[in-house]
CSV table of C-alpha atoms in Angstrom, one decimal:
chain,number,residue,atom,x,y,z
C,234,UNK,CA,4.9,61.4,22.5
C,235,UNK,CA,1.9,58.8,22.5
C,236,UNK,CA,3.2,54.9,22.7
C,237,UNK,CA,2.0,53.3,19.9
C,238,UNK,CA,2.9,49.4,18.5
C,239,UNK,CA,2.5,49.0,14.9
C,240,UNK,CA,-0.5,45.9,14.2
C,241,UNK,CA,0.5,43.0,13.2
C,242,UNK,CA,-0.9,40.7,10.5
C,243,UNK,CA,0.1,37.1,11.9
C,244,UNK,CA,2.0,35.3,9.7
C,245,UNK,CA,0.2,31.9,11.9
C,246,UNK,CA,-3.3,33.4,12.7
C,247,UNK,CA,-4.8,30.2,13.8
C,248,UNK,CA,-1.9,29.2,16.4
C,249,UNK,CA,-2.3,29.8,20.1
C,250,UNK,CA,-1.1,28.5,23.1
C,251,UNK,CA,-0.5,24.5,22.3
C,252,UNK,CA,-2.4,22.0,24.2
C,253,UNK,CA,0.7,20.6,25.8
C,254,UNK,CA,1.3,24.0,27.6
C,255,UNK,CA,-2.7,24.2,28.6
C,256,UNK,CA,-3.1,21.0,30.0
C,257,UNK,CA,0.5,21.2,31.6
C,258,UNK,CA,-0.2,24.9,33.6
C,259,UNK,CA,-4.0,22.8,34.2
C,260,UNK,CA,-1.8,20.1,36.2
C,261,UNK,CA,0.2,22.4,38.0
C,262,UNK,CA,-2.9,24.5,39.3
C,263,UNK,CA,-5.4,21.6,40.3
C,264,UNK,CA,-2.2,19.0,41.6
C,265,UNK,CA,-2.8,16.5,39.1
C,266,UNK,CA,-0.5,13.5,37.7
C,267,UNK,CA,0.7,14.9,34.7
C,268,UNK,CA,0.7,11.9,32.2
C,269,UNK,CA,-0.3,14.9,29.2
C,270,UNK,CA,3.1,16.3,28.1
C,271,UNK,CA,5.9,13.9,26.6
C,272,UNK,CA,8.3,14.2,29.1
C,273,UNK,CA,9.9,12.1,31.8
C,274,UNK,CA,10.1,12.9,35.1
C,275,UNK,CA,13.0,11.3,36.2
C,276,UNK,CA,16.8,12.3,35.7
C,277,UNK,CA,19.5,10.7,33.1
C,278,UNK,CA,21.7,8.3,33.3
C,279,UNK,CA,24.7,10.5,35.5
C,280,UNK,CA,27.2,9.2,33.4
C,281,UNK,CA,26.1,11.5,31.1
C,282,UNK,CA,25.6,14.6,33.1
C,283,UNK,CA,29.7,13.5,34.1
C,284,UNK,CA,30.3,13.4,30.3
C,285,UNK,CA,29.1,16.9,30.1
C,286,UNK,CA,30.7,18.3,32.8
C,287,UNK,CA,33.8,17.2,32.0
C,288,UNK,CA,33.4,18.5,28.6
C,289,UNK,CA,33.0,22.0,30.4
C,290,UNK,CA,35.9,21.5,32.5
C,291,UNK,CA,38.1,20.3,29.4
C,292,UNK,CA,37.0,24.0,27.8
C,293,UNK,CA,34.5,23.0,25.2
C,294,UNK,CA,32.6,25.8,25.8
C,295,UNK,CA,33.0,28.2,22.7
C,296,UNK,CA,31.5,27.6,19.1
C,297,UNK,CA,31.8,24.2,17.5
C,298,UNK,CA,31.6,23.6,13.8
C,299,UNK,CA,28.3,24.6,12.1
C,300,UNK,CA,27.2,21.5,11.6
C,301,UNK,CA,28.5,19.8,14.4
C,302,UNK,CA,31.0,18.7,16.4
C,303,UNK,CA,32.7,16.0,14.5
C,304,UNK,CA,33.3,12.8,16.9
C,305,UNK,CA,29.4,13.7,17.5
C,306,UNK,CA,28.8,13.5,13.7
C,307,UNK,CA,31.4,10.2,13.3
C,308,UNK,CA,28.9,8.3,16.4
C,309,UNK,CA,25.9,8.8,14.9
C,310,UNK,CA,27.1,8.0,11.4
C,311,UNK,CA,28.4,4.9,13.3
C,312,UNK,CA,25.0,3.9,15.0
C,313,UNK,CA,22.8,4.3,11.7
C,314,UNK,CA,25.5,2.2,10.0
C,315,UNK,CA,25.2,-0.7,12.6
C,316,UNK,CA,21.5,-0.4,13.4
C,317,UNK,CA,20.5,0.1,9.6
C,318,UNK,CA,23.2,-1.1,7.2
C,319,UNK,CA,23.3,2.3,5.5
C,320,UNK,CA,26.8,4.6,6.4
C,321,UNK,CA,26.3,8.5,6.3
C,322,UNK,CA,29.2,10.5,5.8
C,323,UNK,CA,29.7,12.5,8.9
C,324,UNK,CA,31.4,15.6,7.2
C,325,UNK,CA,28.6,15.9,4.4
C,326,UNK,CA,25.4,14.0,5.3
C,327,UNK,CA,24.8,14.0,8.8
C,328,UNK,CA,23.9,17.6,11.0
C,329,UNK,CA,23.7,18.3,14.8
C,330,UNK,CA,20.6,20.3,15.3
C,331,UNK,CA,18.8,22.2,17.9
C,332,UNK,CA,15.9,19.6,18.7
C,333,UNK,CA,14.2,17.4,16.4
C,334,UNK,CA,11.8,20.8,16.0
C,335,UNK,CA,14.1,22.7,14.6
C,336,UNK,CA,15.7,20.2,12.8
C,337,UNK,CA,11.7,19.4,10.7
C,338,UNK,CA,11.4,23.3,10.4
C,339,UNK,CA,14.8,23.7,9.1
C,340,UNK,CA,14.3,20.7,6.6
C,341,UNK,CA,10.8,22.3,5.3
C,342,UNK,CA,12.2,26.0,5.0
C,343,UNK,CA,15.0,24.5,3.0
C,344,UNK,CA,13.2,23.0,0.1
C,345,UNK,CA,9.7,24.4,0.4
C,346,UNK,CA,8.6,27.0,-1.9
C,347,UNK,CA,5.4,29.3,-1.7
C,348,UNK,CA,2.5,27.6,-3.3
C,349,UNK,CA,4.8,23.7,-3.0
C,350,UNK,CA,2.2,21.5,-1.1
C,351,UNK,CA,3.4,18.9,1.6
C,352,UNK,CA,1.7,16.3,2.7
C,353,UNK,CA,1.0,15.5,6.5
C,354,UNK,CA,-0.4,12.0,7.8
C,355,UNK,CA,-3.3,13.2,10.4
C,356,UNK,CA,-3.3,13.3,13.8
C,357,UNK,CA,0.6,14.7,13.2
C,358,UNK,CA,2.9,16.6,15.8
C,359,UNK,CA,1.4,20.0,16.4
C,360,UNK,CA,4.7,21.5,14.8
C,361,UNK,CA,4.2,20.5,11.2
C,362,UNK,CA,1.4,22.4,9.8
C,363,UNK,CA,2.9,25.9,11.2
C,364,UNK,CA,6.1,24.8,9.3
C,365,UNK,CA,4.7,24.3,5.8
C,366,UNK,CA,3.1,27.7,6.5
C,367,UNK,CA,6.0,29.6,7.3
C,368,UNK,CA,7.8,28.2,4.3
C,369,UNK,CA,4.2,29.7,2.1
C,370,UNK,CA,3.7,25.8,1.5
C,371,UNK,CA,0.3,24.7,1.2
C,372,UNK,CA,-0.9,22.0,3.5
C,373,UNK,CA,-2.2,18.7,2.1
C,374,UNK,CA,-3.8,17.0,5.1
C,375,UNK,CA,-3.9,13.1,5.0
C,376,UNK,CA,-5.6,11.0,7.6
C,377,UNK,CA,-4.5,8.0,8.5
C,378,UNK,CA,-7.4,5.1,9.0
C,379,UNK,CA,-9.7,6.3,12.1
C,380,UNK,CA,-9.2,3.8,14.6
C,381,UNK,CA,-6.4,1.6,13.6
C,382,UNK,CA,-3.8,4.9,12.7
C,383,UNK,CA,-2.6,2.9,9.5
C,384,UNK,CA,-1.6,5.0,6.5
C,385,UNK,CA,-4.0,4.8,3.9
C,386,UNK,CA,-1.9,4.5,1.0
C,387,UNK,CA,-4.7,5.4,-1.5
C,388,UNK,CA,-5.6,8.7,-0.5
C,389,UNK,CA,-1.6,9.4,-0.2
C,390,UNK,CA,-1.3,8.5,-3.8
C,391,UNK,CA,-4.0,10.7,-4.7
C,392,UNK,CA,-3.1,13.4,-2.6
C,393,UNK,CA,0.3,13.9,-4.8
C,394,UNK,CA,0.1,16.3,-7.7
C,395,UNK,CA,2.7,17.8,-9.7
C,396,UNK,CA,3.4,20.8,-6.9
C,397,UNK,CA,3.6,18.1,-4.4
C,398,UNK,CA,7.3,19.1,-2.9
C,399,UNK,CA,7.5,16.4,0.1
C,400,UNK,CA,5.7,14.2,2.4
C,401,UNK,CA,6.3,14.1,6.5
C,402,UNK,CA,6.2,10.7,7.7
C,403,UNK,CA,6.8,9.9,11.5
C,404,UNK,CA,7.4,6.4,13.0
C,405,UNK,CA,6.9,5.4,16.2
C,406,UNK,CA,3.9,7.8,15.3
C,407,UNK,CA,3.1,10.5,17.9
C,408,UNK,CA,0.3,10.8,19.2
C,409,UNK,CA,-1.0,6.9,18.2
C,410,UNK,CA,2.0,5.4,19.2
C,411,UNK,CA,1.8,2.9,16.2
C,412,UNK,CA,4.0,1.7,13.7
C,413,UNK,CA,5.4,1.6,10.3
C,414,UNK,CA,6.0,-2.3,9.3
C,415,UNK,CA,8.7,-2.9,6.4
C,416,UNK,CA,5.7,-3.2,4.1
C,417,UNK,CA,4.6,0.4,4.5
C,418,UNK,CA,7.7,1.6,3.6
C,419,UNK,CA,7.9,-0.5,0.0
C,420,UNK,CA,4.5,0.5,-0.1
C,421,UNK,CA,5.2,4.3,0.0
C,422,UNK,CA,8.6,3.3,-1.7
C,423,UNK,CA,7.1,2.5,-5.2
C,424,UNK,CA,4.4,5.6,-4.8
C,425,UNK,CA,7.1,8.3,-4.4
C,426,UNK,CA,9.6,6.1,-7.5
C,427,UNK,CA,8.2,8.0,-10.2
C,428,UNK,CA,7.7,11.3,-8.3
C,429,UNK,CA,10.9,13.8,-7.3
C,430,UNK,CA,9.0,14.3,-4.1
C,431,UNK,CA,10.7,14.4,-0.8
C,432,UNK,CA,10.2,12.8,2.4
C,433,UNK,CA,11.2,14.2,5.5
C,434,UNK,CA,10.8,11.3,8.5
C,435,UNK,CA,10.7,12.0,12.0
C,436,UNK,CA,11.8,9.3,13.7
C,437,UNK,CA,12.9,10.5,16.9
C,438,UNK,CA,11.3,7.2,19.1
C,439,UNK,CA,13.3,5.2,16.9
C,440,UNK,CA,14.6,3.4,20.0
C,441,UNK,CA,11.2,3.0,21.9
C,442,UNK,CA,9.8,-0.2,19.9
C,443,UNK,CA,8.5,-3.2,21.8
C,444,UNK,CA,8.8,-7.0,21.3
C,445,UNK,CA,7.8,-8.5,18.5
C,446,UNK,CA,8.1,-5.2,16.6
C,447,UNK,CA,11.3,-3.5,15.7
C,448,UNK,CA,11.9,-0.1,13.9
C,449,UNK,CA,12.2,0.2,10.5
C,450,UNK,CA,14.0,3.5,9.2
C,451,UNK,CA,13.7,5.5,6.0
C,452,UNK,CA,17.6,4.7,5.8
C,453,UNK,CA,17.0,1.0,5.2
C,454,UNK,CA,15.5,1.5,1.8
C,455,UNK,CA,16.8,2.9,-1.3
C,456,UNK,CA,14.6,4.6,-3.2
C,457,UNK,CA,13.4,6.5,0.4
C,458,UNK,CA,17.1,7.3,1.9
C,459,UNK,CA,18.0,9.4,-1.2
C,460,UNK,CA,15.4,11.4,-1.3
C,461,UNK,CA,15.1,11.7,2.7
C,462,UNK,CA,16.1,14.0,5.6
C,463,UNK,CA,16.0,11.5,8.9
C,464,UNK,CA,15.6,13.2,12.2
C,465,UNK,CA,16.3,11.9,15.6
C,466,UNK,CA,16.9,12.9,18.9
C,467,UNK,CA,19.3,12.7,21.7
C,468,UNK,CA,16.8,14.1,23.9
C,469,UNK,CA,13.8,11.6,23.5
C,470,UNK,CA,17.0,8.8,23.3
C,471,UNK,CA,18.4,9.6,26.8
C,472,UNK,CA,16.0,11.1,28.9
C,473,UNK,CA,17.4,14.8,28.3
C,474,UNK,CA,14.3,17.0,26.4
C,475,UNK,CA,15.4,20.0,28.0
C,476,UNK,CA,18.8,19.6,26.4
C,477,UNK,CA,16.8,20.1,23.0
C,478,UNK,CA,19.5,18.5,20.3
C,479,UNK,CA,18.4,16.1,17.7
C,480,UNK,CA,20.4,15.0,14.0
C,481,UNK,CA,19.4,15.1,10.3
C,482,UNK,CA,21.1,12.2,8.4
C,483,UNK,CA,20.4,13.4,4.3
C,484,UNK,CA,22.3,13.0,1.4
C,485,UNK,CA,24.9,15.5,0.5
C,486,UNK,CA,23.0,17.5,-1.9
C,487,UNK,CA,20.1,17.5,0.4
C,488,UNK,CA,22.9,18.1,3.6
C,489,UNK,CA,24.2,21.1,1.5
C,490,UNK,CA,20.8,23.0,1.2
C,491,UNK,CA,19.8,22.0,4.6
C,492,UNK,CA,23.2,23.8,6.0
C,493,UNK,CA,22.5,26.8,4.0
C,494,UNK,CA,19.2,27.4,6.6
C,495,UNK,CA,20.7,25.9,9.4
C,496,UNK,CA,23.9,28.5,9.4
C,497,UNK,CA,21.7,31.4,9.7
C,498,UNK,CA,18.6,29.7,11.9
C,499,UNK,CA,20.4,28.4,14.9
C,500,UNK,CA,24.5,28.3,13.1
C,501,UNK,CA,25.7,25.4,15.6
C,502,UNK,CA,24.3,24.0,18.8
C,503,UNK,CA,25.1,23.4,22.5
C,504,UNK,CA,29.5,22.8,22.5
C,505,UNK,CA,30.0,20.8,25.9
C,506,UNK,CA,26.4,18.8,25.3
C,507,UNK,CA,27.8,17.6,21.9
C,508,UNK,CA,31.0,16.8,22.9
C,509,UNK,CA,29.5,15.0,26.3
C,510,UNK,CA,26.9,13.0,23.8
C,511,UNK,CA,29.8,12.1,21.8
C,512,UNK,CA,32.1,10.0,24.3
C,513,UNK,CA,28.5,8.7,26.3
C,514,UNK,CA,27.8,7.0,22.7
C,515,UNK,CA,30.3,4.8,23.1
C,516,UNK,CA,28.3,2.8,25.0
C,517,UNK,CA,25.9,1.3,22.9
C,518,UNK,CA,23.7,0.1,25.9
C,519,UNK,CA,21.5,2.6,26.6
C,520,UNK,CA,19.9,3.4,23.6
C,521,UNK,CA,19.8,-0.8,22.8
C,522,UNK,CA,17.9,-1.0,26.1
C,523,UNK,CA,15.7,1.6,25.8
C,524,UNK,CA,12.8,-0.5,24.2
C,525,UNK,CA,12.9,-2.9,27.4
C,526,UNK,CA,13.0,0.1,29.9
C,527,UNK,CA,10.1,1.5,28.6
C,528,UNK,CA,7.9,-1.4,27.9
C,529,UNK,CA,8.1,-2.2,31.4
C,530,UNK,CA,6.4,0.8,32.2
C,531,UNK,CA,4.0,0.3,29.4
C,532,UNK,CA,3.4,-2.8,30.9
C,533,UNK,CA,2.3,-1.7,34.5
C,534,UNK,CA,0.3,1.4,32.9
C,535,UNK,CA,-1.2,-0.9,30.7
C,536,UNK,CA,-2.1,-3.5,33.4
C,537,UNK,CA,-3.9,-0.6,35.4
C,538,UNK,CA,-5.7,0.7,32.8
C,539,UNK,CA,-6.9,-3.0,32.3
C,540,UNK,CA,-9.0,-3.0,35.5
C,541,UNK,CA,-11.1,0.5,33.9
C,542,UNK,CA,-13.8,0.9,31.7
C,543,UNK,CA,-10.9,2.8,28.9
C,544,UNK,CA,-10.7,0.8,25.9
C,545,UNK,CA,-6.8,0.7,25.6
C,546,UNK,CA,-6.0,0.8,21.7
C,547,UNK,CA,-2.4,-0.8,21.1
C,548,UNK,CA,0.9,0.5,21.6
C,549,UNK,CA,3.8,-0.1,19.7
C,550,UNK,CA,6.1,2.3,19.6
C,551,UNK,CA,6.9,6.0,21.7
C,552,UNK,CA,6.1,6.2,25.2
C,553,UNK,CA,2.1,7.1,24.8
C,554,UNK,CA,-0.6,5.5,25.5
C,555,UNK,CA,-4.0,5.8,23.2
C,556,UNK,CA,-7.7,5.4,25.3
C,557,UNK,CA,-11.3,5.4,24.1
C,558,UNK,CA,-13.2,6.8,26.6
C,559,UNK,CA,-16.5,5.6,25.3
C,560,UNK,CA,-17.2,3.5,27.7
C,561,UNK,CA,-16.4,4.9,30.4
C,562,UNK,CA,-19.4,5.0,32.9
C,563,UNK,CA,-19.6,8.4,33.8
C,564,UNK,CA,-21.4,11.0,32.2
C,565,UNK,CA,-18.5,13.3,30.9
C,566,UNK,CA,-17.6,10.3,28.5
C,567,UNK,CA,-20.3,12.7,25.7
C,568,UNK,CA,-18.0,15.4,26.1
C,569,UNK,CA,-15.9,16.2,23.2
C,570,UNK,CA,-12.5,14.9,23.8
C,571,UNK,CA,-10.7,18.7,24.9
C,572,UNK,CA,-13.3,19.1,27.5
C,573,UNK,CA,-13.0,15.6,28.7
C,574,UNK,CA,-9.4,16.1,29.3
C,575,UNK,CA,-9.9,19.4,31.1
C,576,UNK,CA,-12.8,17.5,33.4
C,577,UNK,CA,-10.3,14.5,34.2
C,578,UNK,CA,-7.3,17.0,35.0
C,579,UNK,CA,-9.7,18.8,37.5
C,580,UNK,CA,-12.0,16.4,38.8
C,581,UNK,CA,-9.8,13.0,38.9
C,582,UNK,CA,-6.7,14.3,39.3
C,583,UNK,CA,-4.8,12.9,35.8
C,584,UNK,CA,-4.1,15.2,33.2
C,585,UNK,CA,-4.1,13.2,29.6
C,586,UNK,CA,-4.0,15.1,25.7
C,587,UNK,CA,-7.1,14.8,23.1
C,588,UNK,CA,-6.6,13.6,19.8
C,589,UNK,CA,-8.4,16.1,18.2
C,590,UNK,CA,-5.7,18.7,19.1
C,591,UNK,CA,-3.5,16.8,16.2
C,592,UNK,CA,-6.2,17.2,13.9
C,593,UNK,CA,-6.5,20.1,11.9
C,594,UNK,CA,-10.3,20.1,11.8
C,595,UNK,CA,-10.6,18.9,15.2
C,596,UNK,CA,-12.0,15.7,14.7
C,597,UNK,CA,-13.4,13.9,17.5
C,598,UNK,CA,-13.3,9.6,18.2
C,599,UNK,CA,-13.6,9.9,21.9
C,600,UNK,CA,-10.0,8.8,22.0
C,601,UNK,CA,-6.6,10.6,24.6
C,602,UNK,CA,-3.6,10.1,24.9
C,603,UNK,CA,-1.4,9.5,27.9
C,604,UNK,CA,2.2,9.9,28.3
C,605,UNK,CA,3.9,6.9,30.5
C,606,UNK,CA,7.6,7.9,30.5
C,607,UNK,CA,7.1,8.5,34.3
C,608,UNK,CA,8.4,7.0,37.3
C,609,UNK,CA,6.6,3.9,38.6
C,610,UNK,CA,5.4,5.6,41.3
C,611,UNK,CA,3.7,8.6,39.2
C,612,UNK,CA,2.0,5.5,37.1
C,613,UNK,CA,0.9,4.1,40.2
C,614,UNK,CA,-0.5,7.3,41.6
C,615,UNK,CA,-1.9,7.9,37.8
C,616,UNK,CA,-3.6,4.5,37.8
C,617,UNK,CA,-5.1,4.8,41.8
C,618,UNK,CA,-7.3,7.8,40.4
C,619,UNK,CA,-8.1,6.4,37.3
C,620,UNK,CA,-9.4,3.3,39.2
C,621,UNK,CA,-12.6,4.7,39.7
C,622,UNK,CA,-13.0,5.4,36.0
């Protein structure tokens, strides 16, 4: 009998391998410093890994609830409440998720209909477009102001119509590493008043904002938190990625729709990792000191980069770091931004991301983005080959 596998017509024709995976398997080949990818390269606190373990040990290793282990649920209601003055029930309104991915493509499948448009704020997290799409949303693409990253709240007024079924917001804003002030919020506050659309805001750097600047959260506002799902994420919070869970704080009717897609998506995530999270959150310290950790290392990546020809654009908020290479005095400054990043991975030995991968129609400023949740030393090494730049 001849083999033969049906064809396929893609449900995400345009999606290939990311960029993240590219310039990561680019590093590995040619040796380079890896400052492309958001991750750290240096271990968690080993409290936590203890916390875990002994979560094993203790035989919290079958199914917990659906939506979460509940002294997981009752921490992070507690944290929101004290960081942000607003209390989430933890039975109804707050959900352990697999990641802060699965927790935005959860959120869109839940309330997204075919032909309901979304609104993203360009450059966005590669993940967003590819959700809308799944859900048969249609993608309104709104960029935020070239140069500066603010949201333009003009064009996002225009942009709603009456099928307009949410908006994605994220702050500390990945890739620019800028922030939303409490002024953007009102702003976008009194445009969404008269409108029943939702916002879904992805906030998982909540914890990495630096002096003078603090977060501001969707929960703090009234008129946002009840029409909002707010994501987060242990992983970004403590160093863990790989562990990949995140929450969704949402009022209950919003919790109660979200479930239904959760249940049969993932149904429940990671038992001895919840229950290890849970008794490690007693400690408020680590996520309270996170902004001082990183800025440190913003601090000495920054301070390199301030003896090179980069133009370093500010940084607020995450753990990136935005560049303008258009100064640079080497030739491969006129390449466009992807092939730039390919010649620095090979040829100087750093691998960094181009903006244009966030943007839907590529769009080019001759600006990349590195990653700086490294250890000193790999910022060191980083900024030694970026010297002669």
């Amino acid at each position: 009998m001849t083999e033969r596998t049906p064809a396929l017509q893609s449900k995400l024709p345009a999606v290939g391998t990311t960029i993240f995976t590219v310039m990561s398997a680019l590093a590995a080949e040619t040796g380079a410093v890896n400052l492309g990818q958001g991750f750290p390269d240096f271990d968690c606190d080993p409290r936590l890994v203890d916390a875990v373990t002994a979560a094993m040990r203790a035989g919290h290793n079958q199914y917990p609830p659906m939506p979460g282990v509940p002294a997981l649920r009752q921490a992070v209601s507690d944290k929101v409440q004290a960081l942000y003055g607003r209390r989430y029930d933890p039975a109804t309104e707050i959900t352990i998720t697999a990641g802060a991915t699965q927790a935005i493509l959860t959120a869109i499948l839940a309330v997204v209909r075919a032909g309901d448009e979304v609104i993203v704020l360009e450059p966005c997290y590669d993940s967003y477009v590819p959700n809308i799409e799944l859900a048969g949303g249609v993608v309104v693409r709104v960029p935020l102001q070239p140069g500066s990253f603010r949201p333009d709240f003009g064009r996002i007024a225009q942009a709603i119509t009456p099928r307009t079924r949410a908006i994605l917001v994220n702050t500390p804003h990945n890739p620019s590493a800028t922030i939303w002030r409490r002024d953007d919020w009102l702003r976008l506050q009194e445009i969404l008043a008269p409108t029943d659309v939702l916002l879904i805001s992805d906030e998982v750097y909540e914890h990495m904002v630096y002096a003078p600047e603090r977060h501001w959260s969707a929960a703090q506002f009234d008129g946002l938190a009840a029409r909002a799902f707010i994501v987060s994420s242990f992983g970004k919070t403590y160093h863990v990625t790989g562990w990949k869970v995140g929450t969704v704080c949402a009022p209950a009717p919003l919790t109660a729709e979200f479930r239904k897609v959760h249940q049969f998506n993932v149904f429940t995530v990671n038992t001895p990792v919840q229950h290890g999270l849970a008794a490690y959150m007693a400690d408020p310290a680590p996520y309270l000191n996170l902004g001082g950790f990183y800025a440190a290392k913003r601090d000495l990546f920054r301070a390199g980069l301030a003896q090179t020809r980069f133009r370093l654009l500010p940084s607020e908020g995450s753990y990136f770091q935005c560049v303008d290479i258009s100064g640079l005095a080497v030739a491969e400054r006129d390449l466009p931004e992807a092939e730039f990043c390919q010649w620095l991975t090979r040829e100087v030995g750093v691998a960094a991301i181009p903006l244009s991968a966030f943007y839907g129609d590529g769009f080019d400023q001759k600006v990349i983005r590195f990653c700086y949740a490294k250890r000193d030393d790999t910022l060191r090494a980083a900024i030694e080959r970026l010297a002669r730049l």
